[in-house]
XYZ file of C-alpha atoms in Angstrom:
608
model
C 135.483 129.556 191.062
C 132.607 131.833 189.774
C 131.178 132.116 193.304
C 134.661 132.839 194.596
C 134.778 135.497 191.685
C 131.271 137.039 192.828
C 131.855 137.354 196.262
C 135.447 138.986 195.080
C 134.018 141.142 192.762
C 131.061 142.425 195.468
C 134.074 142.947 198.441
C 135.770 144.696 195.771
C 133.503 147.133 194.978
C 132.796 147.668 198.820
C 136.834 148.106 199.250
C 137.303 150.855 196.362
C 135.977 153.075 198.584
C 137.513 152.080 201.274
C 141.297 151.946 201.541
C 142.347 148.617 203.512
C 144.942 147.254 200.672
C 145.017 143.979 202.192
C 141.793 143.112 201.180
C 141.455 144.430 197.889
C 144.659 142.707 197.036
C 143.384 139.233 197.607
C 140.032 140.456 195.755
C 142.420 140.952 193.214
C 144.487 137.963 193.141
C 141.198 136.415 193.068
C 140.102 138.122 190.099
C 143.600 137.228 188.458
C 143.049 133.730 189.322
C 139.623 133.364 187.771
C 141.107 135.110 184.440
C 143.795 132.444 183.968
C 141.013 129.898 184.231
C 138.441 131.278 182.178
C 139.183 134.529 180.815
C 136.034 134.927 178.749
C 133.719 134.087 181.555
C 135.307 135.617 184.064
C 135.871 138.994 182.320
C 131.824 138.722 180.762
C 130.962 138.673 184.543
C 133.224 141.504 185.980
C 131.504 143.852 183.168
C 128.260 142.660 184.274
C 128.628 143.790 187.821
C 129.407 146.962 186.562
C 133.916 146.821 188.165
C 134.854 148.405 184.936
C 133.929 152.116 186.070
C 135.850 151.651 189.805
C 139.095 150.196 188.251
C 140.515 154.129 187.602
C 140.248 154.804 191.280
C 142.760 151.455 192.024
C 144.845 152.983 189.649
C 146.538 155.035 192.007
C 150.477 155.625 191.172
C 151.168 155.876 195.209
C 149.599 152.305 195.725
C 151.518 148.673 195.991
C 148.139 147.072 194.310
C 148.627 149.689 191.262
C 150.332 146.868 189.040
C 147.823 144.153 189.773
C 145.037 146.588 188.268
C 146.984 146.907 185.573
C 147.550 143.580 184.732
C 143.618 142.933 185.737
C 143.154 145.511 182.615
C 145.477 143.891 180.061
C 143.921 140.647 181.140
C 140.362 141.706 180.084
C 141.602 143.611 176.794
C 142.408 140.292 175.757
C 139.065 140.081 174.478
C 137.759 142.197 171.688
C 134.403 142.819 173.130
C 136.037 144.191 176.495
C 138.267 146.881 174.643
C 135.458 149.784 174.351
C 134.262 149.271 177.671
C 137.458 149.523 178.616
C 137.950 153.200 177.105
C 134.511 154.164 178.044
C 135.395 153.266 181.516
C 137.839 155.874 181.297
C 140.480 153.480 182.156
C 143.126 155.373 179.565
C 143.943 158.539 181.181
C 145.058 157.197 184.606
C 147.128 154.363 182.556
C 148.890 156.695 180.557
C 149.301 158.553 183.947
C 151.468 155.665 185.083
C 153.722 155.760 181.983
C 155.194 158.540 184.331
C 156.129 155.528 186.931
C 159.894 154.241 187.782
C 158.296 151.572 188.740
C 159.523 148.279 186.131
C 156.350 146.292 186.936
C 154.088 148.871 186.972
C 155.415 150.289 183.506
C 155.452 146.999 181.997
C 151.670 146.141 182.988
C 150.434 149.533 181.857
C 152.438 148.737 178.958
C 150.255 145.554 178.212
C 147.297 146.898 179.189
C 147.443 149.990 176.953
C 148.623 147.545 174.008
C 145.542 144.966 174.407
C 143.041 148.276 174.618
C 144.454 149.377 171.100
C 144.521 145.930 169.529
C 142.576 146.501 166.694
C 140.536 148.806 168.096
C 139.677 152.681 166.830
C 138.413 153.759 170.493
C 141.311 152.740 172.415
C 143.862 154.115 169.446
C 141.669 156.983 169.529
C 141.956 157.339 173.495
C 145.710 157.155 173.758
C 146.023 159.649 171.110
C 144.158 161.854 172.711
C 146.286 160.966 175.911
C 149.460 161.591 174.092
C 150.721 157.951 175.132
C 152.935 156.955 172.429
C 154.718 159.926 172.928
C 155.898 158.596 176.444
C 156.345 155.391 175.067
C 158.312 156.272 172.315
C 160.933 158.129 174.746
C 160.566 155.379 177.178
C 162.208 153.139 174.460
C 164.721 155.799 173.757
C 166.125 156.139 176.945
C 165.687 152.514 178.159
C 167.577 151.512 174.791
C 171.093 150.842 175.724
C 170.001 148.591 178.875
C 170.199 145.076 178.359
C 169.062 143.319 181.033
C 166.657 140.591 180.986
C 163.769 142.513 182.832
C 164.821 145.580 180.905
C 164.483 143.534 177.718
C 161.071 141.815 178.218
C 159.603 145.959 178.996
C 161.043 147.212 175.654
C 159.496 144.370 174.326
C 155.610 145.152 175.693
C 156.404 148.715 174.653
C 157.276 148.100 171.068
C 154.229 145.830 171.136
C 151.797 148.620 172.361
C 152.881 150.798 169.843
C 152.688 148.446 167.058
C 149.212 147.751 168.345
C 148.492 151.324 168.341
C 149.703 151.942 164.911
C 148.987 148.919 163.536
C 147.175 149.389 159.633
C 146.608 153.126 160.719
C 148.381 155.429 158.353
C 148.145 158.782 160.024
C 149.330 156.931 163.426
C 151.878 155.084 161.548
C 153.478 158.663 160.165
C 152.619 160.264 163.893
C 155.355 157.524 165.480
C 158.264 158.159 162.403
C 157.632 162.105 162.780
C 158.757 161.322 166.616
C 161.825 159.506 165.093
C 160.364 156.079 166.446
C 163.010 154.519 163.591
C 166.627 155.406 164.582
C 165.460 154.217 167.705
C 164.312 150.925 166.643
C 167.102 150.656 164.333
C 169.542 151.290 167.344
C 167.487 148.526 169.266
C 167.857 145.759 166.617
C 171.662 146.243 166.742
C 172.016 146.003 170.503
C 169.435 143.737 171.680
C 170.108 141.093 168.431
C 170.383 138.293 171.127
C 167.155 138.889 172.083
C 164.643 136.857 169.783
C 161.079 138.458 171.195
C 162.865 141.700 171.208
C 164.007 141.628 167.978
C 160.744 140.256 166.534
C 158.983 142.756 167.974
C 161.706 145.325 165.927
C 160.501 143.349 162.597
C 157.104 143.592 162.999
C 157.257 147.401 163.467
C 159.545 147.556 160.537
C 157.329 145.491 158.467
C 154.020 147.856 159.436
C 156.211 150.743 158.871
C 158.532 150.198 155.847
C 154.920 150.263 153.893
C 154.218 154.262 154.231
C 156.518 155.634 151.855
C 157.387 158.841 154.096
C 159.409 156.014 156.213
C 161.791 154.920 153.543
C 163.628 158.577 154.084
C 164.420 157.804 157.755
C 164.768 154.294 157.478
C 168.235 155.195 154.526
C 169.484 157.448 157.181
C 170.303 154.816 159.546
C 172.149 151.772 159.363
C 169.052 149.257 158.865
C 170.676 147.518 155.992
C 173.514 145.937 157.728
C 171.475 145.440 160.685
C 169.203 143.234 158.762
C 171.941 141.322 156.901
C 173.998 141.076 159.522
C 170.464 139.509 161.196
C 170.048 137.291 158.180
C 173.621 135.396 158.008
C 172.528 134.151 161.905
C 169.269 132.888 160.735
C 168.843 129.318 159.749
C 165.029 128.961 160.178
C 162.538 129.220 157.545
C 159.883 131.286 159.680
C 162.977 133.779 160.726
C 164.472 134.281 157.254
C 160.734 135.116 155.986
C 160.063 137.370 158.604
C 163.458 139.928 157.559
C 162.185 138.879 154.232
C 158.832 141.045 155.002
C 160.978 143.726 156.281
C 163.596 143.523 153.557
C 161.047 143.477 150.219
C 159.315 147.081 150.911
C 162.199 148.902 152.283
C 164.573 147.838 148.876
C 161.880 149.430 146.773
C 163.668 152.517 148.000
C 166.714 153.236 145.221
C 169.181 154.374 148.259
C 168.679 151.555 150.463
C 168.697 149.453 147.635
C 172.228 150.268 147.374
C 172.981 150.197 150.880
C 171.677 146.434 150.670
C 173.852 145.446 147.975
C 176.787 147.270 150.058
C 176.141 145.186 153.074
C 176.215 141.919 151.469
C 172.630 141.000 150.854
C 173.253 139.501 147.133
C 175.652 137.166 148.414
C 172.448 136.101 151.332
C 170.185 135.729 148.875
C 172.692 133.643 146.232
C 172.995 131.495 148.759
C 169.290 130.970 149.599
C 169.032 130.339 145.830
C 171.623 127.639 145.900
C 170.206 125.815 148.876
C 166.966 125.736 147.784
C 166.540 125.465 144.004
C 166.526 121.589 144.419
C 164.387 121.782 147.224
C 161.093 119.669 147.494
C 159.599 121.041 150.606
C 156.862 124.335 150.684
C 159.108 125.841 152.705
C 162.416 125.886 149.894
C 159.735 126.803 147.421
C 158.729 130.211 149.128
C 162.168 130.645 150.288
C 163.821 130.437 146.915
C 160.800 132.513 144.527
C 161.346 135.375 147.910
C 165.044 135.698 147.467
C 164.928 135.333 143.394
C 162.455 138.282 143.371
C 164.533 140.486 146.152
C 167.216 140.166 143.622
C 165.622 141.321 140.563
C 164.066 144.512 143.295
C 167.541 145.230 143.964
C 168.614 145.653 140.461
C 165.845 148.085 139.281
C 168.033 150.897 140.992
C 170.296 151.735 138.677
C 173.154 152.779 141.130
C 172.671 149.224 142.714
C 172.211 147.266 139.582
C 175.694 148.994 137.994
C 177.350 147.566 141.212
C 176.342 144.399 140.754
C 177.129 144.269 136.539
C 180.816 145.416 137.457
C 181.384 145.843 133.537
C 179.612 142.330 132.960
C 182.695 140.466 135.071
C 180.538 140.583 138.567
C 180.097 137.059 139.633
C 176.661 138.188 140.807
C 175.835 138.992 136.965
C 177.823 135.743 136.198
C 175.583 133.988 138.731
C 172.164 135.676 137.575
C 172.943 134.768 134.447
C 173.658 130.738 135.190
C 170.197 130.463 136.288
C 168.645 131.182 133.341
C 169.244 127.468 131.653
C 168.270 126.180 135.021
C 165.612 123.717 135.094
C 163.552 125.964 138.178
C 160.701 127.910 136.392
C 160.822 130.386 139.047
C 164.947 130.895 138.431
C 164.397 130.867 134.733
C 162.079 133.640 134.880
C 164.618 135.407 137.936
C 167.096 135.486 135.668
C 165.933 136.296 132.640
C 164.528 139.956 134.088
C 167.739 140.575 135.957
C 169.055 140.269 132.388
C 166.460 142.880 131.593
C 167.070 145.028 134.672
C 170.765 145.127 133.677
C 169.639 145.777 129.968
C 169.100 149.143 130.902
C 171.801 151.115 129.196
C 173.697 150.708 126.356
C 177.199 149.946 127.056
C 175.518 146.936 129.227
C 173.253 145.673 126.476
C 176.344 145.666 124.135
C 178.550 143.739 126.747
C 175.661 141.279 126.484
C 175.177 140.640 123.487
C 178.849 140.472 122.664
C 178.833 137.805 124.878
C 176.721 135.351 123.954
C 173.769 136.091 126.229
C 171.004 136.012 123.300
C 171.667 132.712 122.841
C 170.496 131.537 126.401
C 167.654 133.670 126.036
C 166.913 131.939 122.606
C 167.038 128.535 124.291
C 165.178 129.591 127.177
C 162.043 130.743 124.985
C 162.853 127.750 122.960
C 161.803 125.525 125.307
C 158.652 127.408 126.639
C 156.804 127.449 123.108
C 154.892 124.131 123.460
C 152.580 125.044 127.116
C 155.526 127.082 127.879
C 155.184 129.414 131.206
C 153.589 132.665 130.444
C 155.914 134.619 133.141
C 159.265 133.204 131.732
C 157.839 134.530 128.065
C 156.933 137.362 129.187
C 160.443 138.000 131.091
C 162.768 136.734 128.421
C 161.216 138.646 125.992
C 161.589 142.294 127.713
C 165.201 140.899 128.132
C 165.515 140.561 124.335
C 163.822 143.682 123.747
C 165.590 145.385 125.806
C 168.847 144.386 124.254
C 167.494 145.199 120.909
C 167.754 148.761 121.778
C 171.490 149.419 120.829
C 171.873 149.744 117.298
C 174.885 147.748 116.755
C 173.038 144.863 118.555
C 170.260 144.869 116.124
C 172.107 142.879 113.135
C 174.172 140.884 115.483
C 170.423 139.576 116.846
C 168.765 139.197 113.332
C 171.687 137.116 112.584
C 171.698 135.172 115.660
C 167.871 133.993 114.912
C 165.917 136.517 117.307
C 163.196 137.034 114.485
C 162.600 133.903 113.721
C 161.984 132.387 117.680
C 160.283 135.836 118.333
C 157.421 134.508 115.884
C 157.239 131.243 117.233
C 155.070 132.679 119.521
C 152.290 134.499 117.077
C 149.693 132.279 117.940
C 149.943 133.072 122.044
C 146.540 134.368 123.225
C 148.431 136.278 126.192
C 148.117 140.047 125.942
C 151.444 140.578 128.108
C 153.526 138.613 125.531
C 151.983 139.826 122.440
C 152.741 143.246 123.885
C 156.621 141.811 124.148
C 157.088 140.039 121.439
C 155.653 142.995 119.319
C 158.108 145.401 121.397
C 160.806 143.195 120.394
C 159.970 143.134 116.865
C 160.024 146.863 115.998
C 162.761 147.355 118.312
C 164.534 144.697 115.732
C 163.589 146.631 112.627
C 163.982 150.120 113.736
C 166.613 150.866 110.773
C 167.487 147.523 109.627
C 165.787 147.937 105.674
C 166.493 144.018 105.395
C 164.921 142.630 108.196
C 161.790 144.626 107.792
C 161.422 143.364 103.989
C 161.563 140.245 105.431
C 158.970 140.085 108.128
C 156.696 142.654 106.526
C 156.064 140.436 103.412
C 155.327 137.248 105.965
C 151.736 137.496 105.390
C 150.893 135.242 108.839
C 152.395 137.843 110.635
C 151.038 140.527 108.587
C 147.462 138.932 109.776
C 147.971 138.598 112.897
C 149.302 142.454 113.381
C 145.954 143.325 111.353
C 144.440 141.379 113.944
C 145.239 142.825 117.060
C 144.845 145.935 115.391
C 141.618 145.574 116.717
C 142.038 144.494 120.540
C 139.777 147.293 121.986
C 140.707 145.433 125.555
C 144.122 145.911 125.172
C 145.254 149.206 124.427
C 148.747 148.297 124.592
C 148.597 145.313 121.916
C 146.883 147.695 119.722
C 149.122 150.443 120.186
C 152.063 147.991 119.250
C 150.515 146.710 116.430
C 150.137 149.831 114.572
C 153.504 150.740 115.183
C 154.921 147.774 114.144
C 153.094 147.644 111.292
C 154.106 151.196 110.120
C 157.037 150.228 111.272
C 157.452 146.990 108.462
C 156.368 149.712 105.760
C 158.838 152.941 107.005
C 162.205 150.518 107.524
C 161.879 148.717 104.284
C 160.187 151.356 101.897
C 159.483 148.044 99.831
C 156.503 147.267 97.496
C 156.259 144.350 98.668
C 155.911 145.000 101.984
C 153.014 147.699 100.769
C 151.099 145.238 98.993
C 151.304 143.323 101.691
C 149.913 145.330 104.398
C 146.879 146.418 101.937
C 146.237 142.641 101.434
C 145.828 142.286 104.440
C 143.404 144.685 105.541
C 146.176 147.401 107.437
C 145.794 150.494 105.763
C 142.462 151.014 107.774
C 144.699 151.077 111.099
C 147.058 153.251 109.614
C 144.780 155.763 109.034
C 143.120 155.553 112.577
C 146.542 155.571 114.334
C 147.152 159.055 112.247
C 144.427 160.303 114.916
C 146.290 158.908 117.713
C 146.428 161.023 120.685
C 150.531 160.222 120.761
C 152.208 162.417 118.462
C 155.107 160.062 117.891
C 152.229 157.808 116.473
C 150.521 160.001 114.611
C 154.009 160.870 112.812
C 154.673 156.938 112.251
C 151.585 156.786 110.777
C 151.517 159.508 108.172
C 154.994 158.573 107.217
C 153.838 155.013 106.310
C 150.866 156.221 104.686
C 152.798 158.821 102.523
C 154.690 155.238 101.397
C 151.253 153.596 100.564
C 150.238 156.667 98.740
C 154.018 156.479 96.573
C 154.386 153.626 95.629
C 151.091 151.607 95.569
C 148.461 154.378 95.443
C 146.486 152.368 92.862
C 146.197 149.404 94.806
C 145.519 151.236 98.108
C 142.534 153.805 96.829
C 139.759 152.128 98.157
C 141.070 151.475 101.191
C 141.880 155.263 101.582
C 138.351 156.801 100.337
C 136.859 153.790 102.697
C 139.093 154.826 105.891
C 137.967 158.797 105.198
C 141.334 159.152 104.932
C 141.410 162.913 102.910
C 138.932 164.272 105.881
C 141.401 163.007 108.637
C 144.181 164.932 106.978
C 142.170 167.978 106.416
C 140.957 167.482 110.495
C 144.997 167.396 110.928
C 145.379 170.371 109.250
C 142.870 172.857 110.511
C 143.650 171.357 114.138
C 146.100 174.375 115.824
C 146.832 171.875 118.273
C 148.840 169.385 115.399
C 152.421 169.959 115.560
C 155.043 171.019 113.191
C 156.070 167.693 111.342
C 152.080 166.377 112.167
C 151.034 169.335 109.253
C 154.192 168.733 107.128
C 153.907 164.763 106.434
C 149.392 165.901 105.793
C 150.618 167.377 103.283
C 153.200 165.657 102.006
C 150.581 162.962 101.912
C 147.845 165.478 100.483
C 150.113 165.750 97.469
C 150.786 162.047 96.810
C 147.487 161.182 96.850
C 146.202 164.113 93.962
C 146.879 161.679 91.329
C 143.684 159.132 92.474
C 140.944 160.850 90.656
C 138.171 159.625 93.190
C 140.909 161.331 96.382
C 141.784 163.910 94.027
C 137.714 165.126 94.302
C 137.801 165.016 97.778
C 140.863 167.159 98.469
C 138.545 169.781 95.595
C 135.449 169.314 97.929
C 137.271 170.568 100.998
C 138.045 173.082 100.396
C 141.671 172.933 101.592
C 143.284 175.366 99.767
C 142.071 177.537 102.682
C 143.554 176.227 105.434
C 147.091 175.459 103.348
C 147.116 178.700 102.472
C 147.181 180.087 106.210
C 150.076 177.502 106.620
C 152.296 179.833 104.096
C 152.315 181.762 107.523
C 153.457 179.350 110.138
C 156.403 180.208 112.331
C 157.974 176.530 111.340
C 159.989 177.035 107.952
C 159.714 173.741 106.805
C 155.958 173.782 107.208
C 155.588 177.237 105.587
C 157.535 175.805 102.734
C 155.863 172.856 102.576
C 152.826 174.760 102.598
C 153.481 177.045 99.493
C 154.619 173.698 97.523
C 151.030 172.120 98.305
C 148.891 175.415 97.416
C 150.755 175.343 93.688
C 150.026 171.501 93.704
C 146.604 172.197 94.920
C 146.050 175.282 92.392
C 147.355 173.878 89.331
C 145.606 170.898 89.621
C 142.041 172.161 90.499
């Protein structure tokens, strides 16, 4: 075969310049031949000779050999190490010339050959680029849309496939092919040529390499992809098919308005019934299938238009559906369902509903039986559910009462950072108000601890954050003693004082507000812990700072003034010299803090 190839490959090179077609075309079918059989070999020796460089001339529209070259070409891009050559060969400008053709075979091996070249390679992209060949392509596909023939069908095929090759992981070609409306066209495609499975693979692919640039999501809600893809989805019944839309489906619903669109056209009611074939499911297959479709459902109800639909005043039977998963035995539905219940716990009048009916029970259960080597994900989902119903004020008693508290703490002792950072969340949101509650939990020294603890979790800003504001929170709610004494037996007033030099101003204020407690009603006990924290300099920093806010000055000095009657804070506020910058508060545009100001210069002045 390799000698036929040679003495091929030499008559070849004789015949380019010469025009007999007869016997180039055998040379050619010879060259064909020996690529079916070896493609490797055979292409490693037709760069050797040095063919590459008299392929353009054979590329001649006017000639019957023209598609033979062509499919020559797309037989060599096969291989990676052939595609530069190729381009340096100058083989792309008389290809693209052909695009011109009205010739099917012709078009269709140019097609494949410019499609190979670009396979993952920046020369050949970069070539056709410069050639402007996606352009043609593109309106190739556009006008050849509506035909649906089988030969008609296999060359929209190739063409989709060279410009997903061309495009391919490229961002800047990827938004070059939606600026020339590539989309509506493929969308259009989809629904006509649904019968056709390469075809519409082809269509998925490009949707899947395309749906990821966000400037696509615009084009892709102006057409009618949604019901295009469900409609696609109810034929399915394979596993490989259903994940393939799947690809398509999970980066286009991150887009609110085709969110919407997806619940419109009936998706939910696809993916409920994945769910319900699958959950008992032992193959890999019904595993994937089932943690896809859960997921795509909790996507489609962070849009709020979407997830309203779906709640349809907490009487939808998708809610009532959602919601039956969560005592399900599935990890992967447990945790589904409990954050669709916190997706749909995002307003009020929903979180109400909810907890009216009984849902914080489930929820209860749920975490109850994750305590013991319970599944981090499932905590970690139930409890933004619970702290997201928290949020409501008429739901906070109704939840103390039902127990929430006391599973909440249950899980003190996790070392996770993501549910520490819930069940913290869920804590304040429980206390926020509720004078009772916050006794309660802020004189439960464990937790007390534990808060002091994570105080200190320099690697997780968030736990720390939470901490502090839970722990002000204990002391502002209950205004207790006990919970005072509490939090300055364990070791909090420290963090207190630190999270009054928060750069959050709504911390800041929680912390001065909880310190101005300390200083009321246990000043005594909490002295040392104030001169040891440098507490009077971080007001008087607080003070002099024009940056500080309104009620940021007002509760320093509300808090300068309780703590004048510790003699060893009393000499600090003297050494300070803060009369100074109190005094130039007198002036401040904010009434309160001008008043507040005069009160704290007679304080300050009658007690120097």
């Amino acid at each position: 075969m390799i000698d036929n190839l040679s003495e091929a490959l030499e008559k070849l090179k004789l015949a380019s310049t010469d025009s007999a077609t007869d016997s180039v075309e055998s040379c050619l079918d010879c060259l064909l031949k020996a690529l079916a059989n070896n493609n490797t070999e055979a292409s490693m020796k037709i760069q050797e000779i040095g063919l590459l460089p008299l392929l353009p001339t054979l590329l001649n529209p006017q000639s019957s050999c023209t598609p033979k070259v062509a499919n020559i070409i797309a037989e060599l891009a096969k291989n990676e190490f052939m595609r530069s050559p190729c381009v340096e060969a100058g083989l792309i400008p008389p290809l693209i010339q052909l695009l011109n053709s009205t010739d099917q075979e012709v078009l269709l091996q140019t097609g494949r050959a410019l499609g190979n070249i670009c396979y993952d390679s920046h020369e050949g992209r970069s070539a056709v680029d410069l050639a402007g060949g996606a352009q043609i392509v593109a309106e190739h596909i556009k006008s050849l849309s509506q035909n649906t023939e089988p030969e008609n069908e296999k060359l929209l095929t190739v063409f989709c496939g060279m410009l997903m090759n061309y495009s391919n992981d490229n961002d800047s070609l990827q938004a070059q092919l939606i600026n020339m409306g590539v989309i509506p066209t493929l969308v259009k495609l989809l629904g006509i040529h649904s019968h056709n499975i390469a075809l519409t693979e082809m269509c998925l692919i490009a949707f899947g390499n395309l749906a990821e640039l966000e400037s696509s999501k615009e084009q892709f809600a102006s057409t009618n992809i949604a019901e295009e893809l469900v409609r696609l989805f109810q034929k399915q019944s394979e596993h490989e098919k259903k994940e393939m839309i799947f690809e398509v489906l999970a980066p286009l619903a991150e887009n609110d308005v085709i969110k919407l669109q997806l619940v419109e056209a009936g998706l939910v009611e696809c993916l409920l019934e994945v769910v319900a074939q699958t959950v008992d499911g032992e193959r890999e297959e019904d595993v994937t299938q089932l943690k896809t479709a859960s997921d795509l459902m909790v996507l489609l109800l962070l849009g709020d238009e979407s997830m309203q639909k779906l709640f349809e005043g907490g009487k939808g039977s998708v809610f009532q559906r959602v919601l039956s998963w969560i005592p399900s035995h599935n990890h992967q539905l447990q945790l589904a369902g409990a954050l669709a219940i916190a997706n749909f716990a995002r307003n009020d009048g929903n979180c109400i509903h909810m907890v009216d009916t009984g849902i914080v029970q489930k929820l209860l259960e749920l975490l109850d039986r994750h305590v013991e080597e319970g599944n981090v994900t499932v905590q970690h989902a139930a409890l933004s559910a619970l702290r997201n119903l928290a949020i409501p004020v008429v739901n906070k008693s109704k939840m103390l009462s039902a127990g929430v508290a006391d599973v909440v703490l249950k899980f003190l002792q996790s070392e996770m950072p993501p549910v520490q950072f819930k069940l913290l969340g869920t804590l304040r949101m429980l206390i926020d108000t509720q004078a009772e509650a916050a006794d309660q939990l802020g004189t439960n020294g464990k937790l007390v601890e534990r808060l002091v603890e994570w105080c200190e979790a320099k690697d997780h800003a968030g736990v720390m954050g939470e901490s502090n504001r839970l722990l002000s929170a204990l002391i502002r709610h209950s205004k207790s003693k006990e919970v005072v004494k509490t939090v300055i037996q364990g070791g909090g007033v420290k963090h207190l004082v630190t999270m009054a030099t928060s750069e959050h101003m709504i911390m800041q204020n929680e912390a001065l507000v909880a310190l101005g407690l300390i200083a009321a009603l246990e000043l005594v006990a909490a002295e040392k812990d104030f001169v040891g924290a440098s507490l009077v300099s971080v007001l008087h920093k607080l003070l002099s700072d024009e940056r500080s806010a309104p009620e940021i000055k007002y509760n320093s000095m509300i808090l300068i003034c309780a703590v004048m009657g510790s003699e060893p804070l009393h000499k600090e506020v003297q050494s300070l010299a803060f009369l100074d910058v109190v005094s130039k508060l007198r002036a401040h545009e904010n009434k309160t803090v001008s008043h507040q100001a005069s009160l704290t210069e007679q304080r300050l002045t009658a007690q120097s």
